[in-house]
PDB file of C-alpha atoms and ligand atoms in Angstrom:
ATOM      1  CA  MET R   6    -174.721 111.472 -91.731  1.00 58.00           C
ATOM      2  CA  ARG R   7    -175.225 108.464 -89.436  1.00 61.00           C
ATOM      3  CA  LYS R   8    -176.359 109.311 -85.916  1.00 66.00           C
ATOM      4  CA  GLU R   9    -173.934 108.364 -83.165  1.00 70.00           C
ATOM      5  CA  ARG R  10    -175.162 105.376 -81.148  1.00 77.00           C
ATOM      6  CA  ILE R  11    -175.409 106.249 -77.467  1.00 89.00           C
ATOM      7  CA  VAL R  12    -175.131 103.307 -75.082  1.00 93.00           C
ATOM      8  CA  PHE R  13    -175.886 103.422 -71.367  1.00 95.00           C
ATOM      9  CA  ALA R  14    -175.487  99.718 -70.587  1.00 95.00           C
ATOM     10  CA  ARG R  15    -174.532  96.905 -72.902  1.00 94.00           C
ATOM     11  CA  GLY R  16    -175.480  93.242 -72.635  1.00 93.00           C
ATOM     12  CA  ARG R  17    -175.007  90.387 -75.070  1.00 91.00           C
ATOM     13  CA  ARG R  18    -178.218  90.728 -77.045  1.00 92.00           C
ATOM     14  CA  VAL R  19    -179.536  94.105 -75.942  1.00 95.00           C
ATOM     15  CA  TYR R  20    -178.251  97.483 -74.937  1.00 95.00           C
ATOM     16  CA  LEU R  21    -179.987 100.269 -73.052  1.00 96.00           C
ATOM     17  CA  ARG R  22    -179.824 103.885 -74.106  1.00 96.00           C
ATOM     18  CA  PRO R  23    -181.554 107.118 -73.052  1.00 95.00           C
ATOM     19  CA  LEU R  24    -184.857 107.744 -74.798  1.00 94.00           C
ATOM     20  CA  ASP R  25    -184.706 110.279 -77.602  1.00 93.00           C
ATOM     21  CA  LYS R  26    -187.897 112.208 -78.308  1.00 94.00           C
ATOM     22  CA  ALA R  27    -186.825 113.018 -81.867  1.00 93.00           C
ATOM     23  CA  THR R  28    -186.543 109.380 -82.900  1.00 94.00           C
ATOM     24  CA  ASP R  29    -188.646 107.443 -80.365  1.00 96.00           C
ATOM     25  CA  LEU R  30    -191.827 109.436 -79.746  1.00 96.00           C
ATOM     26  CA  GLU R  31    -194.008 108.027 -82.529  1.00 97.00           C
ATOM     27  CA  ARG R  32    -192.823 104.472 -81.953  1.00 97.00           C
ATOM     28  CA  CYS R  33    -193.593 104.684 -78.223  1.00 97.00           C
ATOM     29  CA  THR R  34    -197.024 106.174 -78.972  1.00 97.00           C
ATOM     30  CA  ARG R  35    -197.741 103.226 -81.277  1.00 98.00           C
ATOM     31  CA  TRP R  36    -196.898 100.827 -78.432  1.00 98.00           C
ATOM     32  CA  THR R  37    -198.932 102.711 -75.823  1.00 96.00           C
ATOM     33  CA  ASN R  38    -201.980 102.535 -78.102  1.00 97.00           C
ATOM     34  CA  ASP R  39    -201.726  98.821 -78.848  1.00 97.00           C
ATOM     35  CA  PRO R  40    -204.349  97.014 -76.714  1.00 96.00           C
ATOM     36  CA  GLU R  41    -202.377  93.749 -76.940  1.00 97.00           C
ATOM     37  CA  VAL R  42    -199.546  95.560 -75.159  1.00 97.00           C
ATOM     38  CA  THR R  43    -201.457  97.883 -72.845  1.00 97.00           C
ATOM     39  CA  ARG R  44    -203.677  95.120 -71.406  1.00 97.00           C
ATOM     40  CA  TYR R  45    -200.632  94.290 -69.301  1.00 97.00           C
ATOM     41  CA  LEU R  46    -199.844  97.869 -68.263  1.00 96.00           C
ATOM     42  CA  ALA R  47    -201.185 100.153 -65.547  1.00 94.00           C
ATOM     43  CA  ARG R  48    -202.260 102.647 -68.228  1.00 91.00           C
ATOM     44  CA  CYS R  49    -204.492 101.212 -70.921  1.00 92.00           C
ATOM     45  CA  LEU R  50    -206.253 104.344 -72.227  1.00 93.00           C
ATOM     46  CA  PRO R  51    -205.651 105.901 -75.634  1.00 94.00           C
ATOM     47  CA  MET R  52    -202.486 107.980 -75.611  1.00 94.00           C
ATOM     48  CA  THR R  53    -202.266 111.017 -77.877  1.00 96.00           C
ATOM     49  CA  LEU R  54    -198.973 112.029 -79.423  1.00 95.00           C
ATOM     50  CA  LEU R  55    -199.158 115.181 -77.298  1.00 96.00           C
ATOM     51  CA  ALA R  56    -199.695 113.218 -74.070  1.00 94.00           C
ATOM     52  CA  GLU R  57    -196.778 110.963 -74.940  1.00 94.00           C
ATOM     53  CA  GLU R  58    -194.679 114.028 -75.720  1.00 95.00           C
ATOM     54  CA  ASN R  59    -195.568 115.500 -72.314  1.00 94.00           C
ATOM     55  CA  TRP R  60    -194.446 112.242 -70.725  1.00 92.00           C
ATOM     56  CA  PHE R  61    -191.117 112.500 -72.566  1.00 91.00           C
ATOM     57  CA  ASP R  62    -190.669 116.130 -71.512  1.00 91.00           C
ATOM     58  CA  LYS R  63    -191.428 115.372 -67.873  1.00 89.00           C
ATOM     59  CA  GLN R  64    -188.567 112.880 -67.753  1.00 84.00           C
ATOM     60  CA  VAL R  65    -185.992 115.583 -68.449  1.00 78.00           C
ATOM     61  CA  GLY R  66    -184.183 116.583 -65.295  1.00 77.00           C
ATOM     62  CA  ARG R  67    -186.030 114.150 -63.030  1.00 87.00           C
ATOM     63  CA  GLU R  68    -183.629 112.704 -60.566  1.00 89.00           C
ATOM     64  CA  ASN R  69    -185.574 109.723 -59.310  1.00 94.00           C
ATOM     65  CA  ASP R  70    -186.850 108.255 -62.594  1.00 95.00           C
ATOM     66  CA  PHE R  71    -184.656 106.530 -65.151  1.00 95.00           C
ATOM     67  CA  PRO R  72    -186.477 105.474 -68.314  1.00 95.00           C
ATOM     68  CA  LEU R  73    -184.310 103.816 -70.967  1.00 96.00           C
ATOM     69  CA  ALA R  74    -184.812 102.419 -74.452  1.00 97.00           C
ATOM     70  CA  ILE R  75    -184.208  98.684 -74.975  1.00 97.00           C
ATOM     71  CA  CYS R  76    -182.408  98.055 -78.273  1.00 97.00           C
ATOM     72  CA  THR R  77    -181.278  94.848 -79.897  1.00 95.00           C
ATOM     73  CA  SER R  78    -177.544  94.557 -80.494  1.00 92.00           C
ATOM     74  CA  LYS R  79    -178.258  95.632 -84.091  1.00 91.00           C
ATOM     75  CA  GLY R  80    -179.776  98.878 -82.840  1.00 93.00           C
ATOM     76  CA  ARG R  81    -183.506  98.188 -83.212  1.00 96.00           C
ATOM     77  CA  HIS R  82    -185.536  99.910 -80.494  1.00 97.00           C
ATOM     78  CA  ILE R  83    -187.979  97.239 -79.281  1.00 98.00           C
ATOM     79  CA  GLY R  84    -189.156  98.537 -75.921  1.00 98.00           C
ATOM     80  CA  ASN R  85    -188.522 100.584 -72.816  1.00 98.00           C
ATOM     81  CA  ILE R  86    -187.498  99.808 -69.281  1.00 98.00           C
ATOM     82  CA  GLY R  87    -187.585 102.145 -66.312  1.00 97.00           C
ATOM     83  CA  LEU R  88    -186.393 102.418 -62.779  1.00 97.00           C
ATOM     84  CA  HIS R  89    -188.876 104.717 -61.111  1.00 96.00           C
ATOM     85  CA  GLN R  90    -189.595 106.436 -57.801  1.00 96.00           C
ATOM     86  CA  VAL R  91    -186.069 105.897 -56.613  1.00 98.00           C
ATOM     87  CA  ASP R  92    -185.762 106.822 -52.948  1.00 98.00           C
ATOM     88  CA  MET R  93    -182.083 107.082 -52.092  1.00 97.00           C
ATOM     89  CA  ARG R  94    -182.815 107.456 -48.379  1.00 97.00           C
ATOM     90  CA  LEU R  95    -184.696 104.161 -48.201  1.00 98.00           C
ATOM     91  CA  GLY R  96    -182.595 102.577 -50.946  1.00 98.00           C
ATOM     92  CA  VAL R  97    -185.583 101.434 -52.997  1.00 98.00           C
ATOM     93  CA  GLY R  98    -187.003 101.818 -56.506  1.00 98.00           C
ATOM     94  CA  THR R  99    -189.644 100.305 -58.796  1.00 98.00           C
ATOM     95  CA  THR R 100    -189.072  98.739 -62.193  1.00 97.00           C
ATOM     96  CA  GLY R 101    -191.375  98.622 -65.185  1.00 97.00           C
ATOM     97  CA  THR R 102    -190.782  97.081 -68.605  1.00 97.00           C
ATOM     98  CA  LEU R 103    -192.559  97.254 -71.918  1.00 97.00           C
ATOM     99  CA  ILE R 104    -191.429  95.395 -74.997  1.00 98.00           C
ATOM    100  CA  GLY R 105    -193.627  97.083 -77.572  1.00 98.00           C
ATOM    101  CA  GLU R 106    -192.530  95.056 -80.601  1.00 98.00           C
ATOM    102  CA  LYS R 107    -194.575  91.913 -79.998  1.00 97.00           C
ATOM    103  CA  ALA R 108    -192.450  89.731 -82.289  1.00 97.00           C
ATOM    104  CA  PHE R 109    -189.714  90.135 -79.668  1.00 96.00           C
ATOM    105  CA  TRP R 110    -191.750  88.766 -76.757  1.00 96.00           C
ATOM    106  CA  GLY R 111    -190.592  85.582 -75.073  1.00 94.00           C
ATOM    107  CA  LYS R 112    -187.120  85.581 -76.615  1.00 94.00           C
ATOM    108  CA  GLY R 113    -185.088  86.653 -73.610  1.00 94.00           C
ATOM    109  CA  TYR R 114    -184.693  90.332 -74.515  1.00 95.00           C
ATOM    110  CA  GLY R 115    -186.758  91.539 -71.554  1.00 96.00           C
ATOM    111  CA  SER R 116    -184.824  89.401 -69.084  1.00 95.00           C
ATOM    112  CA  GLU R 117    -181.484  90.684 -70.251  1.00 95.00           C
ATOM    113  CA  ALA R 118    -182.686  94.296 -70.245  1.00 97.00           C
ATOM    114  CA  LYS R 119    -183.902  93.849 -66.696  1.00 97.00           C
ATOM    115  CA  MET R 120    -180.582  92.348 -65.596  1.00 96.00           C
ATOM    116  CA  LEU R 121    -178.811  95.432 -66.925  1.00 96.00           C
ATOM    117  CA  MET R 122    -181.293  97.727 -65.204  1.00 97.00           C
ATOM    118  CA  LEU R 123    -180.904  95.837 -61.924  1.00 97.00           C
ATOM    119  CA  ALA R 124    -177.121  96.145 -62.183  1.00 96.00           C
ATOM    120  CA  PHE R 125    -177.629  99.897 -62.439  1.00 97.00           C
ATOM    121  CA  ALA R 126    -180.039  99.878 -59.470  1.00 97.00           C
ATOM    122  CA  PHE R 127    -177.884  97.766 -57.173  1.00 97.00           C
ATOM    123  CA  ARG R 128    -174.331  98.390 -58.295  1.00 96.00           C
ATOM    124  CA  THR R 129    -174.447 102.013 -59.406  1.00 96.00           C
ATOM    125  CA  LEU R 130    -177.178 103.518 -57.234  1.00 96.00           C
ATOM    126  CA  SER R 131    -176.531 101.104 -54.367  1.00 97.00           C
ATOM    127  CA  LEU R 132    -180.228 100.395 -53.825  1.00 98.00           C
ATOM    128  CA  ARG R 133    -181.192  97.685 -51.345  1.00 98.00           C
ATOM    129  CA  LYS R 134    -184.439  96.584 -52.858  1.00 98.00           C
ATOM    130  CA  VAL R 135    -186.412  96.847 -56.067  1.00 98.00           C
ATOM    131  CA  TYR R 136    -190.191  96.509 -56.336  1.00 98.00           C
ATOM    132  CA  SER R 137    -192.374  95.378 -59.150  1.00 98.00           C
ATOM    133  CA  ASP R 138    -196.000  94.438 -59.646  1.00 98.00           C
ATOM    134  CA  VAL R 139    -197.891  92.355 -62.172  1.00 98.00           C
ATOM    135  CA  ILE R 140    -201.536  91.955 -63.178  1.00 98.00           C
ATOM    136  CA  ALA R 141    -202.391  88.398 -62.153  1.00 97.00           C
ATOM    137  CA  PHE R 142    -203.035  87.092 -65.695  1.00 97.00           C
ATOM    138  CA  ASN R 143    -199.629  88.270 -66.933  1.00 97.00           C
ATOM    139  CA  GLU R 144    -197.887  84.935 -66.551  1.00 96.00           C
ATOM    140  CA  ARG R 145    -194.967  85.874 -68.774  1.00 96.00           C
ATOM    141  CA  SER R 146    -194.163  88.947 -66.716  1.00 97.00           C
ATOM    142  CA  LEU R 147    -194.518  86.998 -63.491  1.00 97.00           C
ATOM    143  CA  ARG R 148    -192.098  84.336 -64.716  1.00 95.00           C
ATOM    144  CA  TYR R 149    -189.771  87.026 -65.916  1.00 94.00           C
ATOM    145  CA  SER R 150    -189.660  88.698 -62.488  1.00 96.00           C
ATOM    146  CA  LEU R 151    -189.349  85.403 -60.607  1.00 95.00           C
ATOM    147  CA  GLY R 152    -186.479  84.484 -62.910  1.00 93.00           C
ATOM    148  CA  MET R 153    -184.654  87.632 -61.756  1.00 92.00           C
ATOM    149  CA  GLY R 154    -184.938  86.524 -58.130  1.00 95.00           C
ATOM    150  CA  HIS R 155    -188.037  88.530 -57.189  1.00 97.00           C
ATOM    151  CA  LYS R 156    -190.214  87.086 -54.445  1.00 97.00           C
ATOM    152  CA  VAL R 157    -193.991  87.445 -54.286  1.00 97.00           C
ATOM    153  CA  VAL R 158    -194.727  89.400 -51.108  1.00 97.00           C
ATOM    154  CA  GLY R 159    -198.423  90.007 -51.444  1.00 97.00           C
ATOM    155  CA  ARG R 160    -201.364  90.741 -53.628  1.00 96.00           C
ATOM    156  CA  ARG R 161    -203.892  93.520 -53.839  1.00 98.00           C
ATOM    157  CA  ARG R 162    -207.135  91.766 -54.481  1.00 98.00           C
ATOM    158  CA  ASP R 163    -209.380  92.789 -57.385  1.00 98.00           C
ATOM    159  CA  HIS R 164    -207.114  95.727 -58.112  1.00 98.00           C
ATOM    160  CA  TRP R 165    -207.196  96.006 -61.926  1.00 97.00           C
ATOM    161  CA  TYR R 166    -210.167  95.944 -64.269  1.00 97.00           C
ATOM    162  CA  ARG R 167    -209.494  94.287 -67.597  1.00 95.00           C
ATOM    163  CA  GLU R 168    -211.626  92.466 -70.136  1.00 94.00           C
ATOM    164  CA  GLY R 169    -214.814  92.601 -68.131  1.00 96.00           C
ATOM    165  CA  ARG R 170    -213.592  91.591 -64.681  1.00 97.00           C
ATOM    166  CA  TYR R 171    -211.296  92.511 -61.820  1.00 98.00           C
ATOM    167  CA  TRP R 172    -207.852  90.979 -61.426  1.00 97.00           C
ATOM    168  CA  ASP R 173    -205.454  90.876 -58.514  1.00 97.00           C
ATOM    169  CA  ASP R 174    -202.214  92.836 -58.506  1.00 98.00           C
ATOM    170  CA  ILE R 175    -199.264  90.658 -57.532  1.00 98.00           C
ATOM    171  CA  LEU R 176    -196.602  92.493 -55.553  1.00 98.00           C
ATOM    172  CA  LEU R 177    -192.992  91.448 -55.903  1.00 98.00           C
ATOM    173  CA  GLU R 178    -189.732  92.582 -54.407  1.00 98.00           C
ATOM    174  CA  LEU R 179    -186.084  91.775 -54.930  1.00 98.00           C
ATOM    175  CA  PHE R 180    -183.286  92.321 -52.441  1.00 98.00           C
ATOM    176  CA  ARG R 181    -179.805  92.893 -53.795  1.00 98.00           C
ATOM    177  CA  ALA R 182    -178.498  89.791 -51.975  1.00 97.00           C
ATOM    178  CA  ASP R 183    -180.953  87.586 -53.892  1.00 96.00           C
ATOM    179  CA  TRP R 184    -179.950  89.119 -57.199  1.00 96.00           C
ATOM    180  CA  GLU R 185    -176.139  89.048 -56.851  1.00 96.00           C
ATOM    181  CA  PRO R 186    -175.776  85.272 -57.515  1.00 94.00           C
ATOM    182  CA  LEU R 187    -177.884  85.651 -60.676  1.00 95.00           C
ATOM    183  CA  TRP R 188    -175.713  88.514 -61.860  1.00 95.00           C
ATOM    184  CA  ALA R 189    -172.551  86.450 -61.219  1.00 93.00           C
ATOM    185  CA  GLU R 190    -174.097  83.675 -63.274  1.00 92.00           C
ATOM    186  CA  TYR R 191    -175.116  86.082 -66.017  1.00 92.00           C
ATOM    187  CA  GLU R 192    -171.591  87.498 -66.219  1.00 90.00           C
ATOM    188  CA  ALA R 193    -169.924  84.088 -66.167  1.00 90.00           C
ATOM    189  CA  THR R 194    -171.992  82.139 -68.678  1.00 83.00           C
ATOM    190  CA  SER R 195    -172.334  82.879 -72.336  1.00 71.00           C
ATOM    191  CA  ARG R 196    -175.563  80.871 -72.393  1.00 69.00           C
ATOM    192  CA  TRP R 197    -177.352  82.301 -69.411  1.00 70.00           C
ATOM    193  CA  THR R 198    -179.159  79.647 -67.462  1.00 67.00           C
ATOM    194  CA  LYS R 199    -181.210  81.048 -64.661  1.00 62.00           C
ATOM    195  CA  VAL R 200    -181.584  79.311 -61.323  1.00 58.00           C
ATOM    196  CA  PRO R 201    -184.724  77.242 -60.997  1.00 56.00           C
ATOM    197  CA  TYR R 202    -187.660  78.805 -59.256  1.00 56.00           C
ATOM    198  CA  GLU R 203    -191.167  77.786 -58.371  1.00 57.00           C
ATOM    199  CA  MET R 204    -194.222  79.477 -59.767  1.00 57.00           C
ATOM    200  CA  PRO R 205    -196.463  80.593 -56.920  1.00 57.00           C
ATOM    201  CA  VAL R 206    -199.889  78.992 -56.951  1.00 58.00           C
ATOM    202  CA  PHE R 207    -202.880  81.279 -56.493  1.00 57.00           C
ATOM    203  CA  GLU R 208    -206.383  80.122 -55.967  1.00 51.00           C
ATOM    204  CA  ARG R 209    -209.230  82.319 -57.134  1.00 48.00           C
TER     205      ARG R 209
HETATM  206  C1  COA L  24    -193.082  91.035 -69.706  1.00 81.99           C
HETATM  207  C2  COA L  24    -191.931  91.261 -70.683  1.00 81.99           C
HETATM  208  C3  COA L  24    -191.124  92.480 -70.276  1.00 81.99           C
HETATM  209  C4  COA L  24    -191.007  90.021 -70.609  1.00 81.99           C
HETATM  210  O1  COA L  24    -189.956  90.165 -71.527  1.00 81.99           O
HETATM  211  P1  COA L  24    -189.718  89.005 -72.615  1.00 81.99           P
HETATM  212  O2  COA L  24    -188.493  89.329 -73.363  1.00 81.99           O
HETATM  213  O3  COA L  24    -190.966  88.812 -73.403  1.00 81.99           O
HETATM  214  O4  COA L  24    -189.527  87.752 -71.668  1.00 81.99           O
HETATM  215  P2  COA L  24    -188.345  86.689 -71.674  1.00 81.99           P
HETATM  216  O5  COA L  24    -188.222  86.071 -73.025  1.00 81.99           O
HETATM  217  O6  COA L  24    -187.142  87.331 -71.121  1.00 81.99           O
HETATM  218  O7  COA L  24    -188.930  85.545 -70.734  1.00 81.99           O
HETATM  219  C5  COA L  24    -189.455  85.728 -69.471  1.00 81.99           C
HETATM  220  C6  COA L  24    -190.010  84.408 -68.960  1.00 81.99           C
HETATM  221  O8  COA L  24    -191.354  84.219 -69.412  1.00 81.99           O
HETATM  222  C7  COA L  24    -191.493  82.957 -70.053  1.00 81.99           C
HETATM  223  N1  COA L  24    -192.465  83.111 -71.100  1.00 81.99           N
HETATM  224  C8  COA L  24    -192.286  83.487 -72.368  1.00 81.99           C
HETATM  225  N2  COA L  24    -193.454  83.518 -73.021  1.00 81.99           N
HETATM  226  C9  COA L  24    -194.396  83.145 -72.128  1.00 81.99           C
HETATM  227  C10 COA L  24    -195.806  82.971 -72.189  1.00 81.99           C
HETATM  228  N3  COA L  24    -196.506  83.205 -73.307  1.00 81.99           N
HETATM  229  N4  COA L  24    -196.445  82.602 -71.051  1.00 81.99           N
HETATM  230  C11 COA L  24    -195.772  82.371 -69.915  1.00 81.99           C
HETATM  231  N5  COA L  24    -194.442  82.512 -69.793  1.00 81.99           N
HETATM  232  C12 COA L  24    -193.766  82.886 -70.894  1.00 81.99           C
HETATM  233  C13 COA L  24    -190.118  82.670 -70.569  1.00 81.99           C
HETATM  234  O9  COA L  24    -189.987  81.262 -70.787  1.00 81.99           O
HETATM  235  C14 COA L  24    -189.276  83.170 -69.432  1.00 81.99           C
HETATM  236  O10 COA L  24    -189.295  82.261 -68.357  1.00 81.99           O
HETATM  237  P3  COA L  24    -188.076  81.257 -68.128  1.00 81.99           P
HETATM  238  O11 COA L  24    -186.965  82.142 -67.672  1.00 81.99           O
HETATM  239  O12 COA L  24    -188.595  80.353 -67.113  1.00 81.99           O
HETATM  240  O13 COA L  24    -187.804  80.621 -69.442  1.00 81.99           O
HETATM  241  C15 COA L  24    -192.453  91.442 -72.158  1.00 81.99           C
HETATM  242  O14 COA L  24    -193.042  90.245 -72.598  1.00 81.99           O
HETATM  243  C16 COA L  24    -193.442  92.587 -72.298  1.00 81.99           C
HETATM  244  O15 COA L  24    -193.033  93.741 -72.308  1.00 81.99           O
HETATM  245  N6  COA L  24    -194.751  92.259 -72.404  1.00 81.99           N
HETATM  246  C17 COA L  24    -195.792  93.256 -72.626  1.00 81.99           C
HETATM  247  C18 COA L  24    -195.906  94.313 -71.513  1.00 81.99           C
HETATM  248  C19 COA L  24    -195.771  93.722 -70.130  1.00 81.99           C
HETATM  249  O16 COA L  24    -196.342  92.690 -69.792  1.00 81.99           O
HETATM  250  N7  COA L  24    -194.996  94.434 -69.302  1.00 81.99           N
HETATM  251  C20 COA L  24    -194.806  94.055 -67.907  1.00 81.99           C
HETATM  252  C21 COA L  24    -195.862  94.646 -67.064  1.00 81.99           C
HETATM  253  S1  COA L  24    -195.666  94.125 -65.367  1.00 81.99           S
END
């Protein structure tokens, strides 16, 4: 019997659904052990199936963390996106995204998933501001966040150690007011053209 498809938020090319340990655990563990993926993430150590399972179990019943699976419109699970450490008193939260299927990088899936997650953050939870951070060499992720209206607000110098040297952590934040025009544009246009932005220039 075919499993019912659960949808939390639907976009044009992706939809978001709750993670399902029964179907997603091994796939997520494959992603969190792929050095080409984890070089961009805060956690880059080997992840056992048991550790990943513990992570899944910890999500159950947590009220300030919202991890979701990113699926293509055909139902292929290609990555995860989360809104974490939501503080309803301050009206803030932090986003994190991982497209684990590398063939799907750079094709707009991450941007659409993030738009849907931001709509949940701002329009359902009524947050004021969403944070994000990026390892300085992760140009794709930086562009992706800037394209959503994030602004660079600082950097923690020599924060991450990767590939034999330290790298800065770039801190970004997005106020709802800066995101609303992008959402209006996303809703109105079938071919979503994002507003132009400037890449920040960092000297090292
Ligand atoms: C970062 C990530 C979520 C972005 O999602 P994506 O679907 O690959 O990105 P998109 O196709 O939506 O494009 C994002 C932007 O990056 C640009 N981009 C794509 N490939 C790029 C590359 N190799 N280098 C620089 N920029 C690139 C795109 O052109 C787009 O910018 P634009 O709007 O100006 O055209 C995804 O690549 C990913 O999960 N990577 C591995 C893990 C990771 O880096 N997570 C984020 C940690 S902060």
